[in-house]
Amino acid sequence: EPEVTQTPSHQVTQMGQEVILRCVPISNHLYFYWYRQILGQKVEFLVSFYNNEISEKSEIFDDQFSVERPDGSNFTLKIRSTKLEDSAMYFCASTGSSGQPQHFGDGTRLSIL
Amino acid sequence: EDQVTQSPEALRLQEGESSSLNCSYTVSGLRGLFWYRQDPGKGPEFLFTLYSAGEEKEKERLKATLTKKESFLHITAPKPEDSATYLCAVQDGRGGSNYKLTFGKGTLLTVNP
């Protein structure tokens, strides 16, 4: 069964550094999302991406964050100048149709020191 | 603002002891309600989508139901392998093309042998 894959599974970075989290969505999907889950808290929406542009972003997704689909398979989340509070699990999700279930990867655990 | 509240936060059952998990939601126009299962260190795994009040879906020992204000996930004769966190999420029909998910905090289910 097709699945969403995310790399790396764990990223440790010094505060102030830039990180890029990578995702390979399911191949025929058109809608892409990033969510994050701080330890012990809810899964929170960050950004949605369709037709090569951001369709919605949350208040969390400020100028520190950016997303890109550099080729036909990868979908990346870049966090510039990381802060301690950016430590969380980051999940990528994709779906083939806007109303259909979103399928999630296993996440990248980001630890900021 | 869309809100999702799940109860109880944690539930411990003996193998074979049936029970129900609750998801109460507030959304302007429900497009879909989703149930996911999340195992430790993994991403949410899709279980069910419910679109309208009165709808029911079943899969093995799980049955999901929907009213205009809440959804229930009924677990019949659970087994230890059903132990996981069960997440409820709603999709607001006003979302346009993005249809982000708003999640509850989840119910941690433990089934003892």
PDB file of C-alpha atoms in Angstrom:
ATOM      1  CA  GLU A   1       0.000   0.000   0.000  1.00  0.00           C
ATOM      2  CA  PRO A   2       1.380   3.446  -0.931  1.00  0.00           C
ATOM      3  CA  GLU A   3       2.574   5.521   1.994  1.00  0.00           C
ATOM      4  CA  VAL A   4       3.929   8.932   2.887  1.00  0.00           C
ATOM      5  CA  THR A   5       7.614   8.816   3.797  1.00  0.00           C
ATOM      6  CA  GLN A   6       9.475  11.404   5.868  1.00  0.00           C
ATOM      7  CA  THR A   7      13.170  11.954   6.448  1.00  0.00           C
ATOM      8  CA  PRO A   8      14.997  12.183   8.714  1.00  0.00           C
ATOM      9  CA  SER A   9      13.150  10.363  11.477  1.00  0.00           C
ATOM     10  CA  HIS A  10      15.015  12.421  14.088  1.00  0.00           C
ATOM     11  CA  GLN A  11      16.840  15.734  13.667  1.00  0.00           C
ATOM     12  CA  VAL A  12      18.886  17.395  16.390  1.00  0.00           C
ATOM     13  CA  THR A  13      19.871  21.014  15.714  1.00  0.00           C
ATOM     14  CA  GLN A  14      21.386  23.900  17.588  1.00  0.00           C
ATOM     15  CA  MET A  15      19.134  26.884  18.251  1.00  0.00           C
ATOM     16  CA  GLY A  16      19.434  29.449  15.488  1.00  0.00           C
ATOM     17  CA  GLN A  17      20.291  26.930  12.788  1.00  0.00           C
ATOM     18  CA  GLU A  18      18.185  26.164   9.741  1.00  0.00           C
ATOM     19  CA  VAL A  19      16.548  22.763   9.202  1.00  0.00           C
ATOM     20  CA  ILE A  20      14.851  21.177   6.216  1.00  0.00           C
ATOM     21  CA  LEU A  21      12.353  18.402   6.783  1.00  0.00           C
ATOM     22  CA  ARG A  22      11.595  16.232   3.795  1.00  0.00           C
ATOM     23  CA  CYS A  23       8.502  14.352   2.712  1.00  0.00           C
ATOM     24  CA  VAL A  24       7.623  12.148  -0.229  1.00  0.00           C
ATOM     25  CA  PRO A  25       3.819  12.170  -0.522  1.00  0.00           C
ATOM     26  CA  ILE A  26       1.820   9.371  -2.136  1.00  0.00           C
ATOM     27  CA  SER A  27       2.558   9.624  -5.842  1.00  0.00           C
ATOM     28  CA  ASN A  28      -0.833  10.538  -7.320  1.00  0.00           C
ATOM     29  CA  HIS A  29      -1.836  12.905  -4.500  1.00  0.00           C
ATOM     30  CA  LEU A  30      -2.365  16.598  -5.163  1.00  0.00           C
ATOM     31  CA  TYR A  31      -2.914  18.186  -1.741  1.00  0.00           C
ATOM     32  CA  PHE A  32      -0.093  18.386   0.781  1.00  0.00           C
ATOM     33  CA  TYR A  33       0.006  19.411   4.421  1.00  0.00           C
ATOM     34  CA  TRP A  34       2.371  19.919   7.322  1.00  0.00           C
ATOM     35  CA  TYR A  35       1.240  19.472  10.915  1.00  0.00           C
ATOM     36  CA  ARG A  36       3.168  19.479  14.157  1.00  0.00           C
ATOM     37  CA  GLN A  37       2.636  17.851  17.545  1.00  0.00           C
ATOM     38  CA  ILE A  38       4.391  19.226  20.598  1.00  0.00           C
ATOM     39  CA  LEU A  39       4.863  16.512  23.218  1.00  0.00           C
ATOM     40  CA  GLY A  40       1.617  15.908  25.084  1.00  0.00           C
ATOM     41  CA  GLN A  41      -0.389  18.323  22.940  1.00  0.00           C
ATOM     42  CA  LYS A  42      -2.745  18.185  19.976  1.00  0.00           C
ATOM     43  CA  VAL A  43      -1.729  17.685  16.378  1.00  0.00           C
ATOM     44  CA  GLU A  44      -1.777  21.247  14.955  1.00  0.00           C
ATOM     45  CA  PHE A  45      -2.172  22.380  11.369  1.00  0.00           C
ATOM     46  CA  LEU A  46       0.706  24.416   9.938  1.00  0.00           C
ATOM     47  CA  VAL A  47       0.181  24.793   6.201  1.00  0.00           C
ATOM     48  CA  SER A  48      -1.590  23.361   3.179  1.00  0.00           C
ATOM     49  CA  PHE A  49      -0.196  23.333  -0.366  1.00  0.00           C
ATOM     50  CA  TYR A  50      -1.988  22.793  -3.668  1.00  0.00           C
ATOM     51  CA  ASN A  51      -1.170  23.544  -7.273  1.00  0.00           C
ATOM     52  CA  ASN A  52       2.321  24.706  -6.336  1.00  0.00           C
ATOM     53  CA  GLU A  53       1.228  27.331  -3.870  1.00  0.00           C
ATOM     54  CA  ILE A  54       0.220  27.718  -0.244  1.00  0.00           C
ATOM     55  CA  SER A  55      -3.569  27.523   0.086  1.00  0.00           C
ATOM     56  CA  GLU A  56      -3.762  28.209   3.824  1.00  0.00           C
ATOM     57  CA  LYS A  57      -1.385  28.708   6.725  1.00  0.00           C
ATOM     58  CA  SER A  58      -1.912  28.890  10.466  1.00  0.00           C
ATOM     59  CA  GLU A  59      -0.753  31.608  12.843  1.00  0.00           C
ATOM     60  CA  ILE A  60       2.153  29.334  13.758  1.00  0.00           C
ATOM     61  CA  PHE A  61       3.438  29.400  10.173  1.00  0.00           C
ATOM     62  CA  ASP A  62       5.189  32.771  10.250  1.00  0.00           C
ATOM     63  CA  ASP A  63       8.123  34.108   8.229  1.00  0.00           C
ATOM     64  CA  GLN A  64      10.400  31.595   9.927  1.00  0.00           C
ATOM     65  CA  PHE A  65       8.745  28.785   7.953  1.00  0.00           C
ATOM     66  CA  SER A  66       8.582  28.020   4.254  1.00  0.00           C
ATOM     67  CA  VAL A  67       7.466  25.105   2.096  1.00  0.00           C
ATOM     68  CA  GLU A  68       8.544  23.967  -1.317  1.00  0.00           C
ATOM     69  CA  ARG A  69       7.818  21.262  -3.820  1.00  0.00           C
ATOM     70  CA  PRO A  70      11.140  21.329  -5.693  1.00  0.00           C
ATOM     71  CA  ASP A  71      10.318  18.446  -8.021  1.00  0.00           C
ATOM     72  CA  GLY A  72       7.481  16.063  -8.767  1.00  0.00           C
ATOM     73  CA  SER A  73       7.994  13.924  -5.684  1.00  0.00           C
ATOM     74  CA  ASN A  74       9.398  15.850  -2.719  1.00  0.00           C
ATOM     75  CA  PHE A  75       7.661  18.296  -0.388  1.00  0.00           C
ATOM     76  CA  THR A  76       9.835  20.147   2.104  1.00  0.00           C
ATOM     77  CA  LEU A  77       9.388  22.275   5.202  1.00  0.00           C
ATOM     78  CA  LYS A  78      12.185  24.710   5.988  1.00  0.00           C
ATOM     79  CA  ILE A  79      12.533  26.313   9.399  1.00  0.00           C
ATOM     80  CA  ARG A  80      14.968  29.215   9.543  1.00  0.00           C
ATOM     81  CA  SER A  81      16.671  30.328  12.746  1.00  0.00           C
ATOM     82  CA  THR A  82      15.190  27.576  14.899  1.00  0.00           C
ATOM     83  CA  LYS A  83      13.985  28.261  18.442  1.00  0.00           C
ATOM     84  CA  LEU A  84      13.686  25.966  21.443  1.00  0.00           C
ATOM     85  CA  GLU A  85       9.890  26.024  21.094  1.00  0.00           C
ATOM     86  CA  ASP A  86      10.156  24.554  17.584  1.00  0.00           C
ATOM     87  CA  SER A  87      10.948  21.196  19.183  1.00  0.00           C
ATOM     88  CA  ALA A  88       8.101  18.872  18.169  1.00  0.00           C
ATOM     89  CA  MET A  89       7.067  16.023  15.894  1.00  0.00           C
ATOM     90  CA  TYR A  90       6.424  17.308  12.378  1.00  0.00           C
ATOM     91  CA  PHE A  91       4.027  15.304  10.231  1.00  0.00           C
ATOM     92  CA  CYS A  92       3.540  15.490   6.503  1.00  0.00           C
ATOM     93  CA  ALA A  93       0.190  14.427   5.020  1.00  0.00           C
ATOM     94  CA  SER A  94      -1.243  14.110   1.548  1.00  0.00           C
ATOM     95  CA  THR A  95      -4.534  13.376  -0.141  1.00  0.00           C
ATOM     96  CA  GLY A  96      -5.720  12.925  -3.689  1.00  0.00           C
ATOM     97  CA  SER A  97      -8.889  14.944  -3.242  1.00  0.00           C
ATOM     98  CA  SER A  98      -9.681  17.771  -0.859  1.00  0.00           C
ATOM     99  CA  GLY A  99     -12.479  15.959   0.971  1.00  0.00           C
ATOM    100  CA  GLN A 100     -10.790  12.571   1.162  1.00  0.00           C
ATOM    101  CA  PRO A 101      -8.803  11.268   4.154  1.00  0.00           C
ATOM    102  CA  GLN A 102      -5.352  12.675   4.628  1.00  0.00           C
ATOM    103  CA  HIS A 103      -2.618  10.058   4.907  1.00  0.00           C
ATOM    104  CA  PHE A 104       0.217  10.828   7.284  1.00  0.00           C
ATOM    105  CA  GLY A 105       3.874   9.937   7.406  1.00  0.00           C
ATOM    106  CA  ASP A 106       5.549   8.733  10.598  1.00  0.00           C
ATOM    107  CA  GLY A 107       6.968  12.172  11.267  1.00  0.00           C
ATOM    108  CA  THR A 108      10.296  13.814  11.978  1.00  0.00           C
ATOM    109  CA  ARG A 109      11.151  14.392  15.604  1.00  0.00           C
ATOM    110  CA  LEU A 110      12.886  17.790  15.743  1.00  0.00           C
ATOM    111  CA  SER A 111      14.934  18.524  18.832  1.00  0.00           C
ATOM    112  CA  ILE A 112      16.363  22.036  19.233  1.00  0.00           C
ATOM    113  CA  LEU A 113      19.223  22.365  21.720  1.00  0.00           C
TER     114      LEU A 113
ATOM    115  CA  GLU B   1     -13.041  28.645  15.470  1.00  0.00           C
ATOM    116  CA  ASP B   2     -13.382  24.880  15.110  1.00  0.00           C
ATOM    117  CA  GLN B   3     -13.055  22.918  18.352  1.00  0.00           C
ATOM    118  CA  VAL B   4     -12.723  19.215  19.082  1.00  0.00           C
ATOM    119  CA  THR B   5     -12.893  17.719  22.582  1.00  0.00           C
ATOM    120  CA  GLN B   6     -12.253  14.055  23.256  1.00  0.00           C
ATOM    121  CA  SER B   7     -13.130  12.091  26.364  1.00  0.00           C
ATOM    122  CA  PRO B   8     -11.952  10.333  28.348  1.00  0.00           C
ATOM    123  CA  GLU B   9      -8.286  11.363  28.086  1.00  0.00           C
ATOM    124  CA  ALA B  10      -7.285   7.825  29.033  1.00  0.00           C
ATOM    125  CA  LEU B  11      -9.178   4.550  29.223  1.00  0.00           C
ATOM    126  CA  ARG B  12      -7.987   1.240  30.565  1.00  0.00           C
ATOM    127  CA  LEU B  13      -9.963  -1.885  29.639  1.00  0.00           C
ATOM    128  CA  GLN B  14      -9.657  -5.583  30.182  1.00  0.00           C
ATOM    129  CA  GLU B  15      -9.506  -7.726  27.069  1.00  0.00           C
ATOM    130  CA  GLY B  16     -13.076  -8.328  25.922  1.00  0.00           C
ATOM    131  CA  GLU B  17     -14.518  -5.366  27.855  1.00  0.00           C
ATOM    132  CA  SER B  18     -16.429  -3.195  25.374  1.00  0.00           C
ATOM    133  CA  SER B  19     -16.566   0.600  25.699  1.00  0.00           C
ATOM    134  CA  SER B  20     -16.941   3.865  23.785  1.00  0.00           C
ATOM    135  CA  LEU B  21     -14.798   6.928  23.149  1.00  0.00           C
ATOM    136  CA  ASN B  22     -16.406  10.330  22.688  1.00  0.00           C
ATOM    137  CA  CYS B  23     -15.568  13.207  20.355  1.00  0.00           C
ATOM    138  CA  SER B  24     -17.529  16.449  20.733  1.00  0.00           C
ATOM    139  CA  TYR B  25     -17.071  19.055  18.060  1.00  0.00           C
ATOM    140  CA  THR B  26     -17.965  22.628  17.168  1.00  0.00           C
ATOM    141  CA  VAL B  27     -17.669  23.559  13.519  1.00  0.00           C
ATOM    142  CA  SER B  28     -19.539  26.005  11.320  1.00  0.00           C
ATOM    143  CA  GLY B  29     -20.157  23.538   8.545  1.00  0.00           C
ATOM    144  CA  LEU B  30     -18.938  19.982   8.901  1.00  0.00           C
ATOM    145  CA  ARG B  31     -17.447  18.563   5.748  1.00  0.00           C
ATOM    146  CA  GLY B  32     -16.130  15.423   7.392  1.00  0.00           C
ATOM    147  CA  LEU B  33     -15.206  13.883  10.743  1.00  0.00           C
ATOM    148  CA  PHE B  34     -12.199  11.586  10.782  1.00  0.00           C
ATOM    149  CA  TRP B  35     -10.987   8.969  13.237  1.00  0.00           C
ATOM    150  CA  TYR B  36      -7.322   8.071  13.321  1.00  0.00           C
ATOM    151  CA  ARG B  37      -5.264   5.653  15.375  1.00  0.00           C
ATOM    152  CA  GLN B  38      -1.802   6.716  16.534  1.00  0.00           C
ATOM    153  CA  ASP B  39       0.775   4.297  17.902  1.00  0.00           C
ATOM    154  CA  PRO B  40       3.762   5.623  19.918  1.00  0.00           C
ATOM    155  CA  GLY B  41       6.343   7.264  17.670  1.00  0.00           C
ATOM    156  CA  LYS B  42       4.169   6.909  14.571  1.00  0.00           C
ATOM    157  CA  GLY B  43       1.960   9.122  12.485  1.00  0.00           C
ATOM    158  CA  PRO B  44      -1.852   9.042  12.599  1.00  0.00           C
ATOM    159  CA  GLU B  45      -3.289   6.060  10.736  1.00  0.00           C
ATOM    160  CA  PHE B  46      -6.647   6.626   9.064  1.00  0.00           C
ATOM    161  CA  LEU B  47      -9.613   4.596  10.333  1.00  0.00           C
ATOM    162  CA  PHE B  48     -12.944   6.186   9.308  1.00  0.00           C
ATOM    163  CA  THR B  49     -14.581   9.175   7.693  1.00  0.00           C
ATOM    164  CA  LEU B  50     -18.126  10.226   8.596  1.00  0.00           C
ATOM    165  CA  TYR B  51     -19.881  12.922   6.582  1.00  0.00           C
ATOM    166  CA  SER B  52     -23.424  13.311   7.925  1.00  0.00           C
ATOM    167  CA  ALA B  53     -25.436  12.786  11.102  1.00  0.00           C
ATOM    168  CA  GLY B  54     -26.735   9.241  11.410  1.00  0.00           C
ATOM    169  CA  GLU B  55     -23.888   7.743   9.437  1.00  0.00           C
ATOM    170  CA  GLU B  56     -22.083   4.684  10.835  1.00  0.00           C
ATOM    171  CA  LYS B  57     -18.897   2.911   9.726  1.00  0.00           C
ATOM    172  CA  GLU B  58     -17.467  -0.406  10.956  1.00  0.00           C
ATOM    173  CA  LYS B  59     -14.087  -2.074  10.757  1.00  0.00           C
ATOM    174  CA  GLU B  60     -13.353  -5.240  12.703  1.00  0.00           C
ATOM    175  CA  ARG B  61     -13.965  -4.427  16.398  1.00  0.00           C
ATOM    176  CA  LEU B  62     -14.469  -0.700  15.790  1.00  0.00           C
ATOM    177  CA  LYS B  63     -17.658   1.156  14.940  1.00  0.00           C
ATOM    178  CA  ALA B  64     -17.901   4.914  14.471  1.00  0.00           C
ATOM    179  CA  THR B  65     -21.132   6.906  14.681  1.00  0.00           C
ATOM    180  CA  LEU B  66     -21.960  10.573  14.117  1.00  0.00           C
ATOM    181  CA  THR B  67     -24.547  13.035  15.403  1.00  0.00           C
ATOM    182  CA  LYS B  68     -24.745  16.787  14.822  1.00  0.00           C
ATOM    183  CA  LYS B  69     -22.624  17.481  17.901  1.00  0.00           C
ATOM    184  CA  GLU B  70     -20.530  14.409  18.578  1.00  0.00           C
ATOM    185  CA  SER B  71     -19.086  11.166  17.359  1.00  0.00           C
ATOM    186  CA  PHE B  72     -18.534   7.904  19.183  1.00  0.00           C
ATOM    187  CA  LEU B  73     -15.969   5.222  18.545  1.00  0.00           C
ATOM    188  CA  HIS B  74     -17.340   1.974  19.932  1.00  0.00           C
ATOM    189  CA  ILE B  75     -14.863  -0.802  20.643  1.00  0.00           C
ATOM    190  CA  THR B  76     -16.363  -4.272  20.939  1.00  0.00           C
ATOM    191  CA  ALA B  77     -14.446  -7.047  22.717  1.00  0.00           C
ATOM    192  CA  PRO B  78     -11.098  -5.233  22.450  1.00  0.00           C
ATOM    193  CA  LYS B  79      -7.765  -7.030  22.254  1.00  0.00           C
ATOM    194  CA  PRO B  80      -4.366  -5.851  23.544  1.00  0.00           C
ATOM    195  CA  GLU B  81      -3.369  -4.911  19.978  1.00  0.00           C
ATOM    196  CA  ASP B  82      -6.124  -2.272  20.002  1.00  0.00           C
ATOM    197  CA  SER B  83      -4.062  -0.308  22.530  1.00  0.00           C
ATOM    198  CA  ALA B  84      -3.217   3.072  20.974  1.00  0.00           C
ATOM    199  CA  THR B  85      -4.194   6.732  21.032  1.00  0.00           C
ATOM    200  CA  TYR B  86      -7.385   7.373  19.069  1.00  0.00           C
ATOM    201  CA  LEU B  87      -7.627  10.802  17.472  1.00  0.00           C
ATOM    202  CA  CYS B  88     -10.719  12.587  16.223  1.00  0.00           C
ATOM    203  CA  ALA B  89     -10.452  15.399  13.663  1.00  0.00           C
ATOM    204  CA  VAL B  90     -12.935  17.615  11.836  1.00  0.00           C
ATOM    205  CA  GLN B  91     -12.806  19.260   8.463  1.00  0.00           C
ATOM    206  CA  ASP B  92     -14.651  22.549   8.065  1.00  0.00           C
ATOM    207  CA  GLY B  93     -16.644  22.845   4.867  1.00  0.00           C
ATOM    208  CA  ARG B  94     -15.827  26.529   4.613  1.00  0.00           C
ATOM    209  CA  GLY B  95     -12.178  25.751   4.047  1.00  0.00           C
ATOM    210  CA  GLY B  96     -12.159  26.259   0.323  1.00  0.00           C
ATOM    211  CA  SER B  97      -9.481  24.197  -1.324  1.00  0.00           C
ATOM    212  CA  ASN B  98      -7.350  23.425   1.696  1.00  0.00           C
ATOM    213  CA  TYR B  99      -9.609  21.452   4.081  1.00  0.00           C
ATOM    214  CA  LYS B 100      -7.233  21.362   6.992  1.00  0.00           C
ATOM    215  CA  LEU B 101      -7.900  18.998   9.880  1.00  0.00           C
ATOM    216  CA  THR B 102      -8.561  20.235  13.424  1.00  0.00           C
ATOM    217  CA  PHE B 103      -7.672  17.519  15.926  1.00  0.00           C
ATOM    218  CA  GLY B 104      -8.675  16.685  19.467  1.00  0.00           C
ATOM    219  CA  LYS B 105      -6.080  15.683  22.044  1.00  0.00           C
ATOM    220  CA  GLY B 106      -6.961  12.031  21.703  1.00  0.00           C
ATOM    221  CA  THR B 107      -7.930   9.155  23.991  1.00  0.00           C
ATOM    222  CA  LEU B 108      -5.151   6.849  25.140  1.00  0.00           C
ATOM    223  CA  LEU B 109      -6.629   3.342  25.169  1.00  0.00           C
ATOM    224  CA  THR B 110      -4.886   0.539  27.024  1.00  0.00           C
ATOM    225  CA  VAL B 111      -6.271  -2.984  26.773  1.00  0.00           C
ATOM    226  CA  ASN B 112      -4.900  -5.424  29.318  1.00  0.00           C
ATOM    227  CA  PRO B 113      -4.761  -9.168  28.563  1.00  0.00           C
TER     228      PRO B 113
END
